[in-house]
Coordinates of C-alpha atoms in Angstrom, one line a residue:
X1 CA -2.0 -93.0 -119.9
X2 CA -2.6 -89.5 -120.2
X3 CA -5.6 -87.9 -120.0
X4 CA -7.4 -86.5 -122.9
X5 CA -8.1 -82.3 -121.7
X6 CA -11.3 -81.1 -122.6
X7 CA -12.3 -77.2 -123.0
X8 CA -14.6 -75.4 -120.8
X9 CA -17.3 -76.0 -122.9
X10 CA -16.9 -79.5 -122.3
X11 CA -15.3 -79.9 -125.9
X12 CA -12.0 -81.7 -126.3
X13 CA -8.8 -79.6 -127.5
X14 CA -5.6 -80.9 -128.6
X15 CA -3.8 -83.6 -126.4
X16 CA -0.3 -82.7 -125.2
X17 CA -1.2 -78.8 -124.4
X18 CA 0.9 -78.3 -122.1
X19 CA 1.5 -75.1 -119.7
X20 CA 3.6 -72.1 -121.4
X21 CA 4.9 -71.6 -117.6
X22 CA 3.5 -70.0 -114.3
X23 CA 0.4 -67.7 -113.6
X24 CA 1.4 -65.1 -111.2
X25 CA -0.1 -64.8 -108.1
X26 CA -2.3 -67.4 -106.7
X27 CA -2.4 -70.2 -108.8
X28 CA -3.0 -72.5 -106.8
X29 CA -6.3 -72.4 -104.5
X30 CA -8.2 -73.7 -102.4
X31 CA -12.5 -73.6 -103.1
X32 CA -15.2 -73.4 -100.7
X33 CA -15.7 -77.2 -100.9
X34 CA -11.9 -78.0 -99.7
X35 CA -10.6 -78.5 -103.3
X36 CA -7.5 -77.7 -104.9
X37 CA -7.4 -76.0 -108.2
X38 CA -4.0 -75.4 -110.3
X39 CA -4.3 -72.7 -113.2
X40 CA -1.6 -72.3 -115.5
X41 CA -1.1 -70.4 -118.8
X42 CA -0.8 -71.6 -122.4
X43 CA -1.1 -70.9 -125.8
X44 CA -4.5 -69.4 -126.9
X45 CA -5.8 -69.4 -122.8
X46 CA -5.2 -71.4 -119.4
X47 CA -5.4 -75.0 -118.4
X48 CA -6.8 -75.8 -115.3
X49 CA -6.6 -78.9 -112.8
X50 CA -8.6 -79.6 -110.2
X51 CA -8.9 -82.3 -107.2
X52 CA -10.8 -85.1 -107.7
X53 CA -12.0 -85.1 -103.7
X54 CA -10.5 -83.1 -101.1
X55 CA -6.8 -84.1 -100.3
X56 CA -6.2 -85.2 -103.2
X57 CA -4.1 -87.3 -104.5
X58 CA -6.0 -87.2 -107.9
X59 CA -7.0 -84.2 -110.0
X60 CA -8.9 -84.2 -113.0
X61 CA -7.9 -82.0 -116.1
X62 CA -6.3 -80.5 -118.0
X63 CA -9.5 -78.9 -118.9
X64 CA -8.4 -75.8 -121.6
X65 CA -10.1 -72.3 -121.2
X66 CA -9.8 -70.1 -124.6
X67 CA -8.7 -67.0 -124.3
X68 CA -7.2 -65.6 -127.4
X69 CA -4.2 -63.0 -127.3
X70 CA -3.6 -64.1 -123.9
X71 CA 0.3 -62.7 -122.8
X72 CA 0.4 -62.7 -119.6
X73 CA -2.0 -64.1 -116.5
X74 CA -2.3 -63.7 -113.0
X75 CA -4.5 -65.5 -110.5
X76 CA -5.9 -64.0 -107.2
X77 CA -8.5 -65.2 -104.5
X78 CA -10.8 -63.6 -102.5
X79 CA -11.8 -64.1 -98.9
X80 CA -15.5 -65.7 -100.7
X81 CA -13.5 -67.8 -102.5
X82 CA -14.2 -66.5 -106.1
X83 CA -11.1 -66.9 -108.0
X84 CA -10.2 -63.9 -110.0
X85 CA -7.9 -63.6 -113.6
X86 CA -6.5 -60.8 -114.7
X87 CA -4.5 -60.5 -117.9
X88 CA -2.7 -58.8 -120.6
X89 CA -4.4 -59.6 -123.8
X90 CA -3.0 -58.3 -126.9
X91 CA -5.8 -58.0 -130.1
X92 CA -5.1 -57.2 -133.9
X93 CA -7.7 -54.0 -134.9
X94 CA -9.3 -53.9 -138.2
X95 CA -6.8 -51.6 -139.8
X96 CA -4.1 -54.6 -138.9
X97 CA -2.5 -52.6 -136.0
X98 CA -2.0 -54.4 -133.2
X99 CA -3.4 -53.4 -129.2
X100 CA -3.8 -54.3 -125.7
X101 CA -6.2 -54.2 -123.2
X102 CA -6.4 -55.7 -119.0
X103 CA -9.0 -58.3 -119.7
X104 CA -10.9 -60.5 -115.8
X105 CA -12.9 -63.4 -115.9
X106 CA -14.0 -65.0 -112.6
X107 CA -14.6 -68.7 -110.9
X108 CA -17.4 -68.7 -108.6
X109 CA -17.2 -72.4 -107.5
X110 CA -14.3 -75.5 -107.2
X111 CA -14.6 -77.3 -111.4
X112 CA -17.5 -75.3 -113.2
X113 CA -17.2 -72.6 -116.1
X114 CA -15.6 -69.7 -115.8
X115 CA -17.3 -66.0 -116.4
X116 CA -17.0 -64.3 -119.6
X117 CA -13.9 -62.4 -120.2
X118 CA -14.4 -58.8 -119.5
X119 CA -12.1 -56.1 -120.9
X120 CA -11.0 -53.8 -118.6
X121 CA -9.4 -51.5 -121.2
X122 CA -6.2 -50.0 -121.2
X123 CA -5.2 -46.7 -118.9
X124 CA -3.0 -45.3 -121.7
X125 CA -3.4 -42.8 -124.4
X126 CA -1.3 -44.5 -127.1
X127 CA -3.4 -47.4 -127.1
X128 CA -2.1 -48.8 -130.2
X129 CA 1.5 -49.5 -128.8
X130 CA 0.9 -53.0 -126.9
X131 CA 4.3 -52.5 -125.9
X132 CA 3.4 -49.9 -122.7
X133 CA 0.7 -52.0 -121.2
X134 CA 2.2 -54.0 -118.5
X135 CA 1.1 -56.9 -117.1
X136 CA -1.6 -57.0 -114.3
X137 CA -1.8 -57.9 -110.5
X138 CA -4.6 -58.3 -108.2
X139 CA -6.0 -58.1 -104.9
X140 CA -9.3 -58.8 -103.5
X141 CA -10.4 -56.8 -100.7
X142 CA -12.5 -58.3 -98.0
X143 CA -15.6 -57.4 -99.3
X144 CA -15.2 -59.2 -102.4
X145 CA -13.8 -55.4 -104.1
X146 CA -11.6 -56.4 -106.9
X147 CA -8.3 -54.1 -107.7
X148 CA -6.1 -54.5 -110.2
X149 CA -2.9 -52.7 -110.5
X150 CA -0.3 -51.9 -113.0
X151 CA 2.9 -50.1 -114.0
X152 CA 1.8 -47.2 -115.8
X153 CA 3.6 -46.2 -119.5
X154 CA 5.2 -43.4 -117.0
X155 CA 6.6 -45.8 -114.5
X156 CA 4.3 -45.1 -111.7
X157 CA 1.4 -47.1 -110.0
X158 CA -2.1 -47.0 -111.8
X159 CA -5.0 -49.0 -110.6
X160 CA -8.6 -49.6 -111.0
X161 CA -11.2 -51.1 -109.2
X162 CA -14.7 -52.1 -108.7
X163 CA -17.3 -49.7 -107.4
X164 CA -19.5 -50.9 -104.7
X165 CA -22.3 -50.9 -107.1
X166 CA -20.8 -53.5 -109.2
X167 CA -19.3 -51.3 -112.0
X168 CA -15.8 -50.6 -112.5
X169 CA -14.5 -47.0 -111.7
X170 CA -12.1 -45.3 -114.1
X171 CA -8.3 -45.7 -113.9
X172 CA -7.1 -44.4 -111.3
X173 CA -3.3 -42.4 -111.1
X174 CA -1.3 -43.5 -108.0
X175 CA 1.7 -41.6 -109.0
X176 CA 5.3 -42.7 -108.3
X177 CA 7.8 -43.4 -110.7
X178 CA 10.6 -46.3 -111.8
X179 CA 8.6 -48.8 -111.0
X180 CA 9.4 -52.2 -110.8
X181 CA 6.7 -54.2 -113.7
X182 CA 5.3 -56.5 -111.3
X183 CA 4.0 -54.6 -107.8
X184 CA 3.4 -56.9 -104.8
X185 CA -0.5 -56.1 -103.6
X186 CA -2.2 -57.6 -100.5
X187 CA -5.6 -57.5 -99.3
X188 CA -5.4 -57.4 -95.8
X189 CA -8.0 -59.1 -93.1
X190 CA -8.9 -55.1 -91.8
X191 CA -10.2 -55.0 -95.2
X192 CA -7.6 -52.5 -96.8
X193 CA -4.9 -52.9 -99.3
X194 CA -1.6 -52.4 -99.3
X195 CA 0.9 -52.0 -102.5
X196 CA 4.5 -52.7 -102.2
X197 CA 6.8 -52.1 -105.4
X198 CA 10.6 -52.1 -105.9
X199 CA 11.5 -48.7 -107.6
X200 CA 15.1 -47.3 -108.9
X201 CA 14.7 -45.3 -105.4
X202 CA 14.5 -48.0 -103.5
X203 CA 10.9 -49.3 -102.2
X204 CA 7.8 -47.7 -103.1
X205 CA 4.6 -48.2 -100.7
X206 CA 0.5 -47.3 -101.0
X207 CA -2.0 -48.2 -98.4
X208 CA -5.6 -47.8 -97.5
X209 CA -6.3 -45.9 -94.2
X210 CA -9.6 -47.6 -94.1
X211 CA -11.5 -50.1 -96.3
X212 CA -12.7 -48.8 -99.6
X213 CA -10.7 -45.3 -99.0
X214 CA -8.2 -44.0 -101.5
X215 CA -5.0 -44.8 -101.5
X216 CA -2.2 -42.6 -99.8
X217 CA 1.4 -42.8 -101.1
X218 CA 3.9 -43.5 -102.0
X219 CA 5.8 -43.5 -99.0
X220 CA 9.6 -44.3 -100.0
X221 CA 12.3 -46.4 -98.1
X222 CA 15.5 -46.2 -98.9
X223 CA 16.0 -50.4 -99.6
X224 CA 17.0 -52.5 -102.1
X225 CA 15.5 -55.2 -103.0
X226 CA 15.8 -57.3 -106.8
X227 CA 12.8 -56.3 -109.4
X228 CA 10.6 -58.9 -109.9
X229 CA 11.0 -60.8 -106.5
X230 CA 8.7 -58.5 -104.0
X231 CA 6.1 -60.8 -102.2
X232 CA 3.6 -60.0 -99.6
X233 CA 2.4 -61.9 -96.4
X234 CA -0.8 -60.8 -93.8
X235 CA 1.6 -61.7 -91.0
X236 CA -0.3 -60.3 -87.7
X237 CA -4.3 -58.9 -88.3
X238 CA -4.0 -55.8 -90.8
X239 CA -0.4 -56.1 -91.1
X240 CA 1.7 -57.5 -93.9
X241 CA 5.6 -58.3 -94.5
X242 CA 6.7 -58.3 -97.8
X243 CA 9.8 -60.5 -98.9
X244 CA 12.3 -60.4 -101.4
X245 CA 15.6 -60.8 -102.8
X246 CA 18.0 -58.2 -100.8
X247 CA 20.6 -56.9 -103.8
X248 CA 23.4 -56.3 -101.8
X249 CA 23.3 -59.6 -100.1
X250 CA 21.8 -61.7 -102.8
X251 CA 19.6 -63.9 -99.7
X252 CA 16.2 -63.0 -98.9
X253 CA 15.5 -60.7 -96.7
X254 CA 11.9 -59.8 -94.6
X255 CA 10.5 -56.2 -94.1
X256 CA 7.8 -54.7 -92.2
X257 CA 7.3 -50.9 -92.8
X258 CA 8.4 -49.1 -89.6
X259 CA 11.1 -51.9 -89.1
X260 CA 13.9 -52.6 -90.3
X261 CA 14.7 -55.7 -93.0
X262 CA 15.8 -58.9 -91.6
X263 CA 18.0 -61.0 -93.5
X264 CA 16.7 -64.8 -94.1
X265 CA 19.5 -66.0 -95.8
X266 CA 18.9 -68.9 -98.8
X267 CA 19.8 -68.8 -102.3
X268 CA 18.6 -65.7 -104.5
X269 CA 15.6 -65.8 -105.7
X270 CA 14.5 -64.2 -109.7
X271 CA 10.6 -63.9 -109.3
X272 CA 8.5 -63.1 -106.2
X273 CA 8.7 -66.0 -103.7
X274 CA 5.6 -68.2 -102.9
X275 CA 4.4 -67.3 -99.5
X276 CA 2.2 -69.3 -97.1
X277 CA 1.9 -68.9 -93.4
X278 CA 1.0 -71.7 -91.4
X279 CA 1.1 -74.0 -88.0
X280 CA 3.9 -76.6 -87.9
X281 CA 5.1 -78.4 -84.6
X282 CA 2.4 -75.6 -82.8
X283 CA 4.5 -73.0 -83.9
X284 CA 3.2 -69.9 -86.6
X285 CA 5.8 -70.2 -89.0
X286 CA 5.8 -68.4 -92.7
X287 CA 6.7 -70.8 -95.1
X288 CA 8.6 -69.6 -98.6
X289 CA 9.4 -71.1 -101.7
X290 CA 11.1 -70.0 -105.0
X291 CA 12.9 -70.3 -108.1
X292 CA 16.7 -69.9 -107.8
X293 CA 19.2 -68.7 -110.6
X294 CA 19.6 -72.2 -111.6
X295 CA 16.3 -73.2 -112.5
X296 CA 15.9 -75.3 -109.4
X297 CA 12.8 -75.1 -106.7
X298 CA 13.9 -74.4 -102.9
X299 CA 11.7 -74.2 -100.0
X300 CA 11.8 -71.9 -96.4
X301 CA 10.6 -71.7 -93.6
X302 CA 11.1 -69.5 -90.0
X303 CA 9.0 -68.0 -87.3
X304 CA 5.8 -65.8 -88.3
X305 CA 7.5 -62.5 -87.3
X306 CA 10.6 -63.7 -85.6
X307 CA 12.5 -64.4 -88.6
X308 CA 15.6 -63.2 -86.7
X309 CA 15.6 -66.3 -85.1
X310 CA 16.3 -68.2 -88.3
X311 CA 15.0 -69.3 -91.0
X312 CA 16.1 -73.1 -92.8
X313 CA 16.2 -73.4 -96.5
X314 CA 16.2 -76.7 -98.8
X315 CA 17.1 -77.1 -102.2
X316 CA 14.6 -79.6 -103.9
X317 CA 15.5 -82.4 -106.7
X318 CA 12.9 -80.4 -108.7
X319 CA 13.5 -77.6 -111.6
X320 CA 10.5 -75.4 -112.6
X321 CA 9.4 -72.4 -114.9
X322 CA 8.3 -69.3 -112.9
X323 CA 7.4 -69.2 -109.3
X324 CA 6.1 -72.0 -107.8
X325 CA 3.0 -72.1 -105.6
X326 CA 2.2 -72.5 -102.1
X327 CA -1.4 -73.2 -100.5
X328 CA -3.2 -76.0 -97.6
X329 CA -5.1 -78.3 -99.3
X330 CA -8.3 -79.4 -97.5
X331 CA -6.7 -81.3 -95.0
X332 CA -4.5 -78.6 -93.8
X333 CA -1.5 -80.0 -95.3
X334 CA 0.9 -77.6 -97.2
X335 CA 0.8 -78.0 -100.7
X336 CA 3.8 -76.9 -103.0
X337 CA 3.2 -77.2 -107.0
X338 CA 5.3 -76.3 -109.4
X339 CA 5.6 -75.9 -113.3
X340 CA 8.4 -78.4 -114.7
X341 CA 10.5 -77.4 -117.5
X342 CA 8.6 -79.5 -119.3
X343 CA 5.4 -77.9 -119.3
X344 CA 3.9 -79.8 -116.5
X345 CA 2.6 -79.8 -113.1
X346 CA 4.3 -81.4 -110.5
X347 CA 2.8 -81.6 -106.3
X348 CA 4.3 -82.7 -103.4
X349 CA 2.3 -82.5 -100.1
X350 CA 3.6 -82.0 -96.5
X351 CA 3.8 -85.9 -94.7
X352 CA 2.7 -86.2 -91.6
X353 CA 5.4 -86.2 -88.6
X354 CA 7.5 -83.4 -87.4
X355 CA 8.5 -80.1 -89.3
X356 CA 7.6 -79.6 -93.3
X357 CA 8.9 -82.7 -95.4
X358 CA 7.6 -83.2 -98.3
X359 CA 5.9 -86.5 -100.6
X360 CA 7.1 -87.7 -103.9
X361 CA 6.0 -85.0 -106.7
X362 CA 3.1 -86.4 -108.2
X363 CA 2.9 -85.6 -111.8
X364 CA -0.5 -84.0 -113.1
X365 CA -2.0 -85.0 -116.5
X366 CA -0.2 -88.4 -116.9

């Protein structure tokens, strides 16, 4: 029987809301108190599920979380555990035009309310034209900073971030230009951030020489991976690797800046990949999963920086919406989840034994 979803207010909303697809970013997390939560947008806001006790197998939910306008949503953690959203809301003025602003709301703790929705405002001029505002991505630096990064109306990077006093600063111009709409950004252990985008040049980089410094870039590479498939990996202390879909090959392919790309093979992949790094066997392995052209999920693995060594792909018995999600539940299991085609949530966790196979998908809200 399925369970009746009740708002964040602790009010009961329709039953059979179901998810309009996948959050990007991190939608799946871990709390403090070993939980898993899944977020997942739908009409008029986000649904959210969360573990009943650490491990699972049961979650509560889907608890509904208004947020009128909502277009697009993106999910990202920080290192305190605060889960941070970011999204593209879109508003109808009193003269009956129609505009757009970057709205955040925050989760400080596993279950309980969220913050009030904050606008962030819009870095454009024409701010009437929802059609310019792109959708947002975050990262959360070390210190709890929260940045959030777009693709500006004149393709480049703009960005804007919190101040150490608590306040937002202004919007910030990182130049660049043809930019992919969805930029891959990573907040790194050193306490910088990195930005990687795809570009019509090739790839488009910005980085922090030092926590809390501005950012210098963009330094171009002449590579080419797909738009909309750039993901990004801490993959050694202050270092990230950012995957993607290689164009010329149609596999994935790795990339460290100062190196050059390594090909992993697989099936191509149409939105950034879901990447976890983790222990298996005793060996530090980076674990991937995507969407392929077909609709259907497929999950990799290889080496933490050895992916020259090889990496092994399989194709699951699952289709999905989006991106799936990757995280380690409170166990230290890997946790894949998913959005079906059906608007639900579908988990399988990592068995015990040797290598990364997977449980039956358990099916969330039913």
């Amino acid at each position: 029987m399925r369970r009746r979803p009740t708002g964040s207010t602790g009010g009961p909303v329709d039953d059979g809301r179901t998810a309009s697809g996948a959050a990007h970013g991190e939608w799946l997390t871990r709390g403090k108190d070993g939980r898993l939560t899944l977020y997942a947008p739908t009409g008029g806001g986000l649904l959210r599920w969360t573990e009943t006790a650490v491990g699972g197998p049961r979650w509560s939910g889907p608890h509904f979380v208004p947020v009128a306008g909502l277009t697009h949503l993106s999910v990202a953690q920080g290192a305190n555990g605060y889960v941070h959203f970011l999204g593209r809301r879109e508003r109808e003025g009193a003269d009956g035009t129609t505009g757009a602003d970057v709205v955040h709301a925050v989760q400080y703790q596993t279950g309980l309310a969220l913050s009030d929705w904050r606008s962030l405002g819009n870095p454009h001029r024409d701010r009437d034209d929802p059609g310019v505002l792109a959708a947002p991505v975050g990262a959360v630096a070390e210190d709890g900073t929260v940045h959030v990064f777009l693709r500006g109306a004149d393709g480049g990077l703009v960005l804007r971030r919190e101040a150490p006093n608590g306040k937002w600063r202004a919007w910030e111009d990182l130049r660049g230009g043809g930019l992919d709409a969805r930029p891959a950004a990573i907040a790194l252990t050193d306490g910088r951030v990195e930005v990687c985008a795809a570009a019509e040049t090739g790839v488009l980089v910005w980085s922090q020489s030092a926590p809390g410094e501005d950012f210098t870039g963009p330094r171009g590479f002449s590579l080419r991976p797909v738009p909309g498939t750039v993901a990004a990996l801490e993959t050694a202390p202050g270092r990230a690797t950012f995957f993607w879909t290689d164009a010329e090959s149609g596999g994935a392919a790795a990339w460290r800046a100062g190196d050059w790309p390594v090909s992993l093979g697989g099936t191509p992949a149409e939105r950034p990949y879901a990447v976890l790094r983790t222990s298996l066997d005793g060996y530090d392995c980076a674990v991937l999963a995507c969407r392929d052209k077909d609709g259907a999920a497929v999950l990799g693995m290889g080496g933490t920086e050895n992916e020259s060594a090889g990496f092994w792909w399989y194709a699951l018995a699952e289709t999905c919406q989006g991106s799936p999600a990757l995280a380690r539940d409170g166990r230290g299991r890997v946790v894949m989840a998913l959005i079906g085609t059906d608007g639900t949530p579908r988990v399988a966790r990592q068995e015990d034994g040797d290598g990364l196979t997977l449980t039956r998908w358990d099916v969330l809200g039913s």
